[in-house]
Coordinates of C-alpha atoms and ligand atoms in Angstrom, one line a residue:
M1 CA -62.4 155.5 -38.5
D2 CA -63.5 159.1 -39.1
K3 CA -63.3 161.2 -42.3
L4 CA -63.2 164.9 -42.6
I5 CA -65.8 166.7 -44.7
I6 CA -65.1 170.2 -46.0
E7 CA -67.5 172.4 -48.0
G8 CA -65.0 174.7 -49.8
G9 CA -65.1 178.3 -50.9
V10 CA -65.4 180.1 -47.5
K11 CA -62.9 183.0 -46.9
L12 CA -61.4 182.3 -43.5
K13 CA -61.4 185.2 -41.1
G14 CA -60.5 185.8 -37.5
E15 CA -57.7 185.0 -35.0
L16 CA -55.9 181.7 -34.2
T17 CA -53.4 180.9 -31.4
V18 CA -50.8 178.3 -32.4
S19 CA -50.2 175.3 -30.2
G20 CA -46.8 174.0 -28.9
A21 CA -44.4 172.4 -31.4
K22 CA -44.9 168.6 -31.8
N23 CA -41.3 168.2 -33.0
A24 CA -40.0 170.0 -30.0
V25 CA -42.1 168.2 -27.3
L26 CA -41.2 164.7 -28.5
P27 CA -37.4 164.9 -27.9
I28 CA -38.0 167.0 -24.8
L29 CA -40.2 164.4 -23.3
A30 CA -37.6 161.8 -24.1
A31 CA -35.0 163.9 -22.4
T32 CA -36.8 163.5 -19.0
L33 CA -35.3 160.0 -19.0
L34 CA -31.9 161.7 -18.3
T35 CA -32.9 162.5 -14.7
D36 CA -34.6 160.7 -11.7
D37 CA -36.0 164.1 -10.7
A38 CA -39.5 165.4 -11.6
C39 CA -39.9 167.5 -14.8
I40 CA -42.8 169.8 -15.8
I41 CA -43.3 170.5 -19.5
K42 CA -45.8 173.2 -20.4
G43 CA -47.4 174.2 -23.7
V44 CA -47.7 170.6 -24.8
P45 CA -50.2 170.0 -27.6
D46 CA -52.7 167.1 -27.0
L47 CA -51.8 165.0 -30.1
R48 CA -51.7 161.3 -31.0
D49 CA -47.9 161.6 -31.2
T50 CA -47.4 163.3 -27.8
N51 CA -49.7 160.7 -26.2
T52 CA -47.6 157.9 -27.8
M53 CA -44.4 159.4 -26.3
I54 CA -46.1 159.6 -22.9
K55 CA -47.1 155.9 -23.3
I56 CA -43.4 155.1 -24.1
L57 CA -42.2 156.9 -21.0
R58 CA -44.7 155.0 -18.9
S59 CA -43.5 151.7 -20.5
L60 CA -40.0 152.6 -19.4
G61 CA -41.0 153.2 -15.8
K62 CA -41.9 156.9 -15.7
D63 CA -45.1 158.4 -14.4
A64 CA -46.2 160.8 -17.0
E65 CA -49.6 162.7 -17.3
L66 CA -50.8 165.3 -19.8
E67 CA -53.3 167.6 -18.2
N68 CA -54.4 171.0 -19.7
G69 CA -51.3 171.3 -21.8
T70 CA -48.8 170.4 -19.1
V71 CA -47.0 167.1 -18.7
S72 CA -45.6 166.1 -15.3
V73 CA -43.0 163.4 -15.4
S74 CA -41.5 161.6 -12.4
N75 CA -40.0 158.2 -11.6
L76 CA -42.5 155.5 -10.8
K77 CA -40.0 152.6 -10.7
K78 CA -36.5 151.8 -11.8
I79 CA -36.2 152.9 -15.5
S80 CA -36.1 150.0 -18.0
H81 CA -33.6 150.3 -20.9
V82 CA -35.9 148.5 -23.3
A83 CA -38.2 150.4 -25.6
D84 CA -40.4 147.8 -27.2
Y85 CA -41.5 147.4 -30.8
K86 CA -45.2 147.7 -30.2
L87 CA -45.0 151.4 -29.3
V88 CA -41.8 152.5 -31.2
S89 CA -43.2 151.1 -34.4
T90 CA -46.2 153.4 -34.2
M91 CA -44.1 156.5 -34.2
R92 CA -40.6 156.9 -35.7
A93 CA -39.7 159.8 -33.4
S94 CA -39.7 157.3 -30.5
F95 CA -36.3 156.4 -31.7
C96 CA -35.1 159.5 -29.8
V97 CA -35.3 157.6 -26.5
L98 CA -32.1 155.9 -27.6
G99 CA -29.8 158.8 -26.6
P100 CA -31.2 159.5 -23.2
L101 CA -31.4 155.8 -22.2
L102 CA -27.8 155.4 -23.2
G103 CA -26.8 158.6 -21.4
K104 CA -28.6 157.7 -18.2
L105 CA -28.2 153.9 -18.1
K106 CA -25.3 153.3 -20.4
K107 CA -27.4 150.7 -22.1
A108 CA -30.5 150.7 -24.4
K109 CA -32.5 148.3 -26.4
V110 CA -34.7 150.2 -28.8
S111 CA -36.7 148.9 -31.7
L112 CA -35.5 150.1 -35.1
P113 CA -38.1 152.5 -36.5
G114 CA -39.7 151.3 -39.7
G115 CA -39.7 153.5 -42.8
C116 CA -42.8 155.4 -43.5
I117 CA -44.7 156.7 -46.6
I118 CA -42.4 159.7 -47.0
G119 CA -39.2 157.7 -47.2
V120 CA -36.9 154.9 -46.0
R121 CA -35.9 156.9 -42.9
P122 CA -32.5 155.3 -42.1
V123 CA -30.8 155.8 -38.7
D124 CA -27.2 155.4 -39.8
L125 CA -26.3 158.9 -38.5
H126 CA -27.9 158.2 -35.1
L127 CA -25.7 155.1 -34.8
K128 CA -22.6 156.8 -36.1
G129 CA -23.0 159.5 -33.5
I130 CA -23.5 157.3 -30.4
R131 CA -20.8 154.8 -31.6
A132 CA -18.4 157.8 -31.6
L133 CA -19.1 158.2 -27.9
G134 CA -17.8 154.7 -27.2
T135 CA -21.0 152.7 -27.5
D136 CA -21.0 149.0 -28.7
I137 CA -24.0 148.6 -31.1
T138 CA -25.5 145.4 -32.4
I139 CA -28.7 145.0 -34.4
E140 CA -30.7 142.0 -33.4
S141 CA -34.2 141.0 -34.5
G142 CA -35.2 144.5 -35.4
Y143 CA -33.7 146.1 -32.2
V144 CA -30.7 148.3 -31.7
I145 CA -28.8 147.0 -28.7
A146 CA -26.4 149.6 -27.4
K147 CA -24.1 149.5 -24.4
A148 CA -21.2 151.5 -23.1
E149 CA -18.8 150.9 -20.2
K150 CA -18.4 154.6 -20.2
L151 CA -19.5 157.3 -22.6
K152 CA -16.6 159.4 -23.7
G153 CA -16.9 162.8 -25.5
N154 CA -15.8 162.9 -29.1
H155 CA -15.8 165.0 -32.3
V156 CA -18.4 163.6 -34.7
Y157 CA -19.6 164.8 -38.1
L158 CA -23.3 164.1 -38.5
G159 CA -23.9 165.3 -42.1
G160 CA -25.6 162.8 -44.3
V161 CA -26.4 162.6 -48.0
Y162 CA -29.5 164.7 -47.3
G163 CA -27.7 167.1 -45.0
S164 CA -28.1 167.3 -41.3
S165 CA -30.4 165.1 -39.2
V166 CA -32.8 166.6 -36.6
L167 CA -33.3 163.5 -34.4
A168 CA -29.8 162.2 -34.9
T169 CA -28.5 165.5 -33.5
D170 CA -31.0 165.2 -30.7
N171 CA -30.0 161.6 -29.9
V172 CA -26.3 162.3 -29.8
M173 CA -26.8 165.5 -27.8
M174 CA -28.8 163.6 -25.2
A175 CA -26.2 160.9 -24.9
A176 CA -23.3 163.4 -24.8
V177 CA -24.6 165.5 -21.9
L178 CA -23.7 162.7 -19.5
A179 CA -20.6 161.5 -21.3
S180 CA -17.2 162.4 -19.8
G181 CA -15.4 165.2 -21.6
K182 CA -16.3 167.3 -24.6
T183 CA -18.4 166.4 -27.6
I184 CA -18.4 168.4 -30.7
I185 CA -21.2 167.7 -33.2
E186 CA -20.4 169.0 -36.6
S187 CA -23.0 169.4 -39.3
A188 CA -25.6 169.5 -36.5
A189 CA -29.2 170.3 -37.3
C190 CA -30.1 173.9 -36.7
E191 CA -33.9 173.5 -36.4
P192 CA -35.6 175.6 -33.7
E193 CA -36.9 172.4 -32.1
V194 CA -33.2 171.2 -31.6
V195 CA -32.5 174.6 -30.0
D196 CA -35.6 174.1 -27.7
L197 CA -34.3 170.7 -26.6
A198 CA -30.8 172.2 -25.9
E199 CA -32.5 174.9 -23.8
F200 CA -34.3 172.3 -21.8
L201 CA -31.2 170.2 -21.3
I202 CA -29.3 173.4 -20.1
K203 CA -32.1 174.0 -17.6
M204 CA -31.5 170.4 -16.3
G205 CA -27.8 171.3 -15.8
A206 CA -26.3 170.3 -19.1
R207 CA -23.4 172.4 -20.6
I208 CA -24.2 173.1 -24.2
K209 CA -23.3 175.9 -26.6
G210 CA -23.7 176.5 -30.4
Q211 CA -27.3 175.1 -30.5
G212 CA -28.9 176.5 -33.6
T213 CA -25.6 176.5 -35.5
P214 CA -24.0 173.6 -37.4
V215 CA -21.5 173.1 -34.6
I216 CA -22.8 172.2 -31.1
E217 CA -20.3 171.8 -28.2
I218 CA -21.3 169.7 -25.2
E219 CA -19.3 169.4 -22.0
G220 CA -20.4 166.3 -20.2
V221 CA -21.6 166.5 -16.5
R222 CA -22.1 163.9 -13.9
C223 CA -25.8 164.1 -13.5
L224 CA -28.8 166.2 -14.5
H225 CA -31.6 167.5 -12.3
G226 CA -35.3 168.1 -13.0
A227 CA -36.5 171.3 -14.8
T228 CA -39.6 173.1 -15.9
H229 CA -39.9 174.2 -19.6
T230 CA -42.4 175.7 -21.9
I231 CA -42.4 174.3 -25.5
I232 CA -41.9 176.7 -28.4
P233 CA -44.9 177.4 -30.7
D234 CA -45.3 175.0 -33.7
R235 CA -43.9 176.8 -36.8
I236 CA -45.4 174.2 -39.1
E237 CA -48.9 174.6 -37.7
A238 CA -48.4 178.4 -38.0
G239 CA -47.2 178.0 -41.6
T240 CA -50.2 175.8 -42.5
I241 CA -52.7 178.4 -41.2
M242 CA -50.8 181.2 -43.1
L243 CA -51.4 179.2 -46.3
A244 CA -55.1 178.6 -45.2
A245 CA -55.5 182.4 -45.1
L246 CA -54.1 182.8 -48.6
I247 CA -55.7 179.8 -50.3
T248 CA -59.2 180.9 -49.1
R249 CA -58.5 184.6 -49.8
G250 CA -59.2 185.3 -46.2
D251 CA -57.8 187.4 -43.4
I252 CA -56.3 185.7 -40.3
L253 CA -54.3 187.0 -37.4
I254 CA -52.0 184.1 -36.2
K255 CA -50.9 184.5 -32.6
N256 CA -48.2 182.8 -30.4
I257 CA -45.5 182.4 -33.1
F258 CA -41.9 183.4 -33.4
Y259 CA -41.9 184.7 -37.0
K260 CA -38.1 184.4 -37.1
H261 CA -38.7 180.6 -37.2
L262 CA -40.6 181.1 -40.5
G263 CA -38.0 183.1 -42.5
A264 CA -37.9 180.8 -45.6
L265 CA -41.7 180.5 -45.8
I266 CA -42.3 184.2 -45.3
D267 CA -39.7 185.0 -47.9
K268 CA -41.4 182.8 -50.5
L269 CA -44.9 184.1 -49.7
E270 CA -43.7 187.7 -50.1
E271 CA -42.0 186.7 -53.3
A272 CA -45.4 185.3 -54.4
G273 CA -47.0 188.7 -53.6
A274 CA -48.6 188.0 -50.3
S275 CA -48.7 190.8 -47.8
L276 CA -47.9 189.9 -44.2
V277 CA -47.9 192.2 -41.1
K278 CA -45.4 190.8 -38.6
T279 CA -44.9 191.5 -34.9
E280 CA -42.6 189.6 -32.5
N281 CA -45.1 186.9 -31.9
S282 CA -47.8 187.2 -34.4
I283 CA -48.4 187.4 -38.2
H284 CA -51.4 189.0 -39.9
L285 CA -52.2 187.7 -43.3
R286 CA -54.8 189.5 -45.4
Y287 CA -55.4 188.3 -49.0
K288 CA -55.2 191.4 -51.2
K289 CA -54.5 190.2 -54.8
P290 CA -53.8 187.0 -56.8
L291 CA -50.4 185.5 -56.0
T292 CA -47.8 184.5 -58.6
A293 CA -46.2 181.1 -58.8
V294 CA -42.9 180.6 -57.0
N295 CA -40.3 177.8 -57.1
I296 CA -39.6 175.9 -53.9
T297 CA -36.7 173.7 -52.8
T298 CA -36.8 172.1 -49.4
L299 CA -33.6 172.2 -47.4
P300 CA -32.5 171.8 -43.7
Y301 CA -33.3 174.8 -41.5
P302 CA -33.1 177.7 -42.2
G303 CA -34.0 176.5 -45.7
F304 CA -37.6 176.0 -46.8
P305 CA -39.0 173.3 -44.5
T306 CA -39.9 169.9 -46.0
D307 CA -42.8 169.8 -43.6
M308 CA -44.4 172.7 -45.4
Q309 CA -43.8 171.3 -49.0
A310 CA -47.2 169.6 -49.4
Q311 CA -49.1 172.5 -48.0
M312 CA -47.3 174.9 -50.4
M313 CA -48.1 172.6 -53.3
A314 CA -51.8 173.0 -52.4
L315 CA -51.4 176.8 -52.6
M316 CA -49.4 176.7 -55.8
S317 CA -52.0 174.3 -57.4
V318 CA -54.5 177.2 -57.5
T319 CA -51.9 180.0 -58.2
P320 CA -51.5 181.2 -61.8
G321 CA -48.2 180.2 -63.4
I322 CA -45.8 177.3 -63.1
S323 CA -44.2 176.4 -59.8
V324 CA -41.4 173.8 -59.6
I325 CA -41.2 172.2 -56.2
T326 CA -38.0 170.3 -55.5
E327 CA -37.9 168.0 -52.4
K328 CA -34.3 167.6 -51.3
I329 CA -34.9 166.0 -47.8
Y330 CA -37.4 163.2 -48.7
P331 CA -37.3 162.8 -52.5
D332 CA -40.4 160.6 -52.4
R333 CA -42.5 162.9 -50.3
F334 CA -45.1 163.3 -53.0
M335 CA -48.0 161.1 -52.1
H336 CA -50.2 164.2 -52.1
V337 CA -49.7 164.8 -55.8
A338 CA -52.1 162.1 -57.0
E339 CA -54.8 163.2 -54.5
L340 CA -54.5 166.9 -55.6
N341 CA -54.7 165.8 -59.2
R342 CA -58.0 164.0 -58.3
M343 CA -59.3 167.4 -57.3
G344 CA -58.4 168.9 -60.7
A345 CA -54.8 170.1 -60.0
H346 CA -52.3 169.9 -62.9
I347 CA -49.2 168.5 -61.2
Q348 CA -46.5 166.3 -62.9
R349 CA -43.9 164.5 -60.9
E350 CA -40.4 164.3 -62.3
G351 CA -38.2 162.5 -59.8
P352 CA -37.5 164.8 -56.8
H353 CA -39.4 167.6 -58.6
A354 CA -43.1 168.3 -59.0
I355 CA -44.2 170.7 -61.8
V356 CA -47.3 172.5 -60.7
E357 CA -49.4 174.4 -63.3
G358 CA -51.8 176.5 -61.4
V359 CA -55.5 176.0 -62.2
K360 CA -58.4 178.4 -61.7
E361 CA -60.0 176.3 -59.0
L362 CA -60.0 172.8 -57.6
S363 CA -63.2 170.7 -57.3
G364 CA -64.1 168.9 -54.2
A365 CA -63.6 165.0 -54.2
P366 CA -63.2 162.0 -52.0
V367 CA -59.4 161.9 -51.2
M368 CA -57.2 159.8 -48.9
A369 CA -54.6 161.1 -46.4
S370 CA -51.3 159.3 -46.5
D371 CA -49.1 161.1 -43.9
L372 CA -49.3 164.0 -41.6
R373 CA -48.4 166.9 -43.9
A374 CA -50.1 165.4 -46.9
S375 CA -53.3 165.4 -44.8
A376 CA -52.8 169.2 -44.1
C377 CA -52.3 169.7 -47.8
L378 CA -55.6 168.1 -48.6
V379 CA -57.4 170.1 -45.9
L380 CA -56.1 173.3 -47.5
A381 CA -57.1 172.1 -51.0
G382 CA -60.6 171.2 -49.6
L383 CA -61.0 174.7 -48.1
S384 CA -60.3 176.2 -51.5
A385 CA -62.1 173.7 -53.7
R386 CA -65.6 174.2 -55.2
G387 CA -68.0 171.7 -53.6
K388 CA -67.4 169.0 -51.0
T389 CA -64.2 167.2 -50.2
S390 CA -64.0 164.2 -48.0
I391 CA -60.7 163.2 -46.5
S392 CA -60.3 159.6 -45.2
R393 CA -57.7 158.2 -42.8
I394 CA -57.5 161.5 -40.9
Y395 CA -55.7 159.8 -38.0
H396 CA -52.7 161.0 -39.9
L397 CA -53.8 164.6 -39.3
E398 CA -54.4 164.0 -35.6
R399 CA -50.8 163.0 -35.1
G400 CA -49.6 166.6 -35.6
Y401 CA -52.4 169.1 -35.4
Q402 CA -54.4 169.7 -32.2
D403 CA -58.1 170.4 -32.8
L404 CA -57.5 171.6 -36.4
E405 CA -61.1 171.3 -37.5
E406 CA -62.3 173.3 -34.4
K407 CA -59.7 176.0 -35.1
L408 CA -60.7 176.2 -38.8
E409 CA -64.4 176.2 -37.9
K410 CA -63.9 179.2 -35.6
L411 CA -62.4 180.9 -38.7
G412 CA -65.6 180.2 -40.6
A413 CA -64.7 177.0 -42.4
K414 CA -67.5 174.5 -43.1
I415 CA -65.8 171.4 -41.8
W416 CA -67.0 168.4 -39.9
R417 CA -66.4 164.8 -39.2
E418 CA -68.3 161.7 -40.3
K419 CA -67.9 158.0 -39.7
E420 CA -66.1 156.3 -42.6
Ligands
EPZ501 C1 -37.6 165.4 -38.1 O1 -37.5 164.0 -38.5 C2 -39.0 165.7 -38.0 N1 -39.7 164.9 -37.1 C3 -39.7 165.5 -39.4 O2 -41.1 166.0 -39.3 C4 -39.0 166.4 -40.4 O3 -39.6 166.2 -41.7 C5 -37.5 166.1 -40.4 O4 -37.0 166.2 -39.1 C6 -36.8 167.0 -41.4 O5 -36.9 168.3 -41.0 C7 -39.5 165.1 -35.7 O6 -38.8 166.0 -35.4 C8 -40.2 164.2 -34.8 P1 -34.0 163.9 -40.3 P2 -36.1 163.2 -38.5 O7 -33.2 162.9 -39.6 O8 -35.2 163.8 -37.5 C9 -32.0 161.4 -43.7 C10 -43.4 165.8 -39.5 O9 -44.1 165.9 -40.4 N2 -31.3 160.6 -42.6 O10 -33.7 165.4 -40.1 O11 -36.4 161.8 -38.5 C11 -33.5 161.3 -43.7 O12 -33.8 160.1 -44.5 C12 -42.1 165.0 -39.5 O13 -43.6 166.5 -38.4 C13 -30.3 159.8 -42.9 O14 -29.9 159.6 -44.0 O15 -35.5 163.6 -40.0 C14 -33.9 162.5 -44.4 O16 -33.7 162.3 -45.8 C15 -42.0 164.2 -40.8 N3 -29.7 159.1 -41.9 C16 -32.9 163.6 -43.9 O17 -31.8 162.8 -43.4 C17 -30.1 159.2 -40.6 O18 -29.5 158.5 -39.7 C18 -33.4 164.4 -42.8 O19 -34.0 163.6 -41.9 C19 -31.2 160.1 -40.3 C20 -31.8 160.8 -41.3

């Protein structure tokens, strides 16, 4: 296993182009199961998670290859309806093959995803949604076994105790596009990645409207054809680099982003006193003066993204003042608190809140990554800390950030890998 070493204190300067969105490409790759035709997906980041999804497609009978950011998917043999535990258990998002398998084959056997370090990660809303379309569901030895004589459109409310669900919305949408009649998903997730999936499905011949709003309407069609699609930029990678510019007091031009996907983060950074110059598809962040602490509450889109909470905590840990960070999506998503405190941060956890008292500077230390976004938080902390930080278990980071250390090195960071 590798660890990442960072010599902190360098002001990052230069330009960075953001890669395609991990959380858009995963359901879009799953959606290729809805057609026997070939599909071409462009702008695909070369990540551990995208390669896992490609392996899952192959295990189901597809031929899928990632080459220079493009995935070509076609049918190799008859598609199997069984997504096995070995692969699904390595990545929760694999559960989003359930909807397309059901839509295309009217049956599916998908391993229940485990929980993960950020929370229990239930799938009750996924099952509620596909059951509403006329599916019989049984749970047997850790698998969801779903079958439907015929999928019939229905009106389903998909709001849960923590609000809307991104992948449940995706799963129900991908089953409904081949159901007979109309499906209305109420309390649908509005994330840009859900919109990107809907746009891909529409290119395949699906009839969808309302994507990006809490009410999505789907008129079922008989079959879908192949399509070519370019993935939207990764707003979470963009946000992470924006915070890297601020935490290192640097000057970075971030290209290939839709700043309208970053409204809540930009609003909070401007409230904290950051100056950002925005164009349609770039943001220029130049550190000008010390920021002030702000309070953060994570909410479903367009609220402040939970996937930026850990990174924002790193920035607030070296910002003068008190910042209260409330995690409303995954109340246990605080594994990074203990690691930041090892670096000299003053953070106290109180249930779903973390009280962050900004300190003058962090000190480099050996720390351990626990999940994807906590790893990004520790990279930001290491870039800012005095001295050397070593981050172990960086396979978490590789799940969601393509070539992050090369990108940071190009911006001047002193960052390299060593064997554990
Ligand atoms: C997606 O996960 C993202 N993953 C997550 O990003 C992201 O944190 C999350 O949405 C929230 O924005 C992908 O898109 C691959 P949810 P998803 O269903 O769809 C609860 C990252 O770092 N819930 O929107 O699995 C759930 O426990 C990852 O890139 C139910 O109660 O998340 C959570 O509290 C981490 N029942 C809330 O809803 C369900 O059936 C939102 O989860 C489903 C979810």
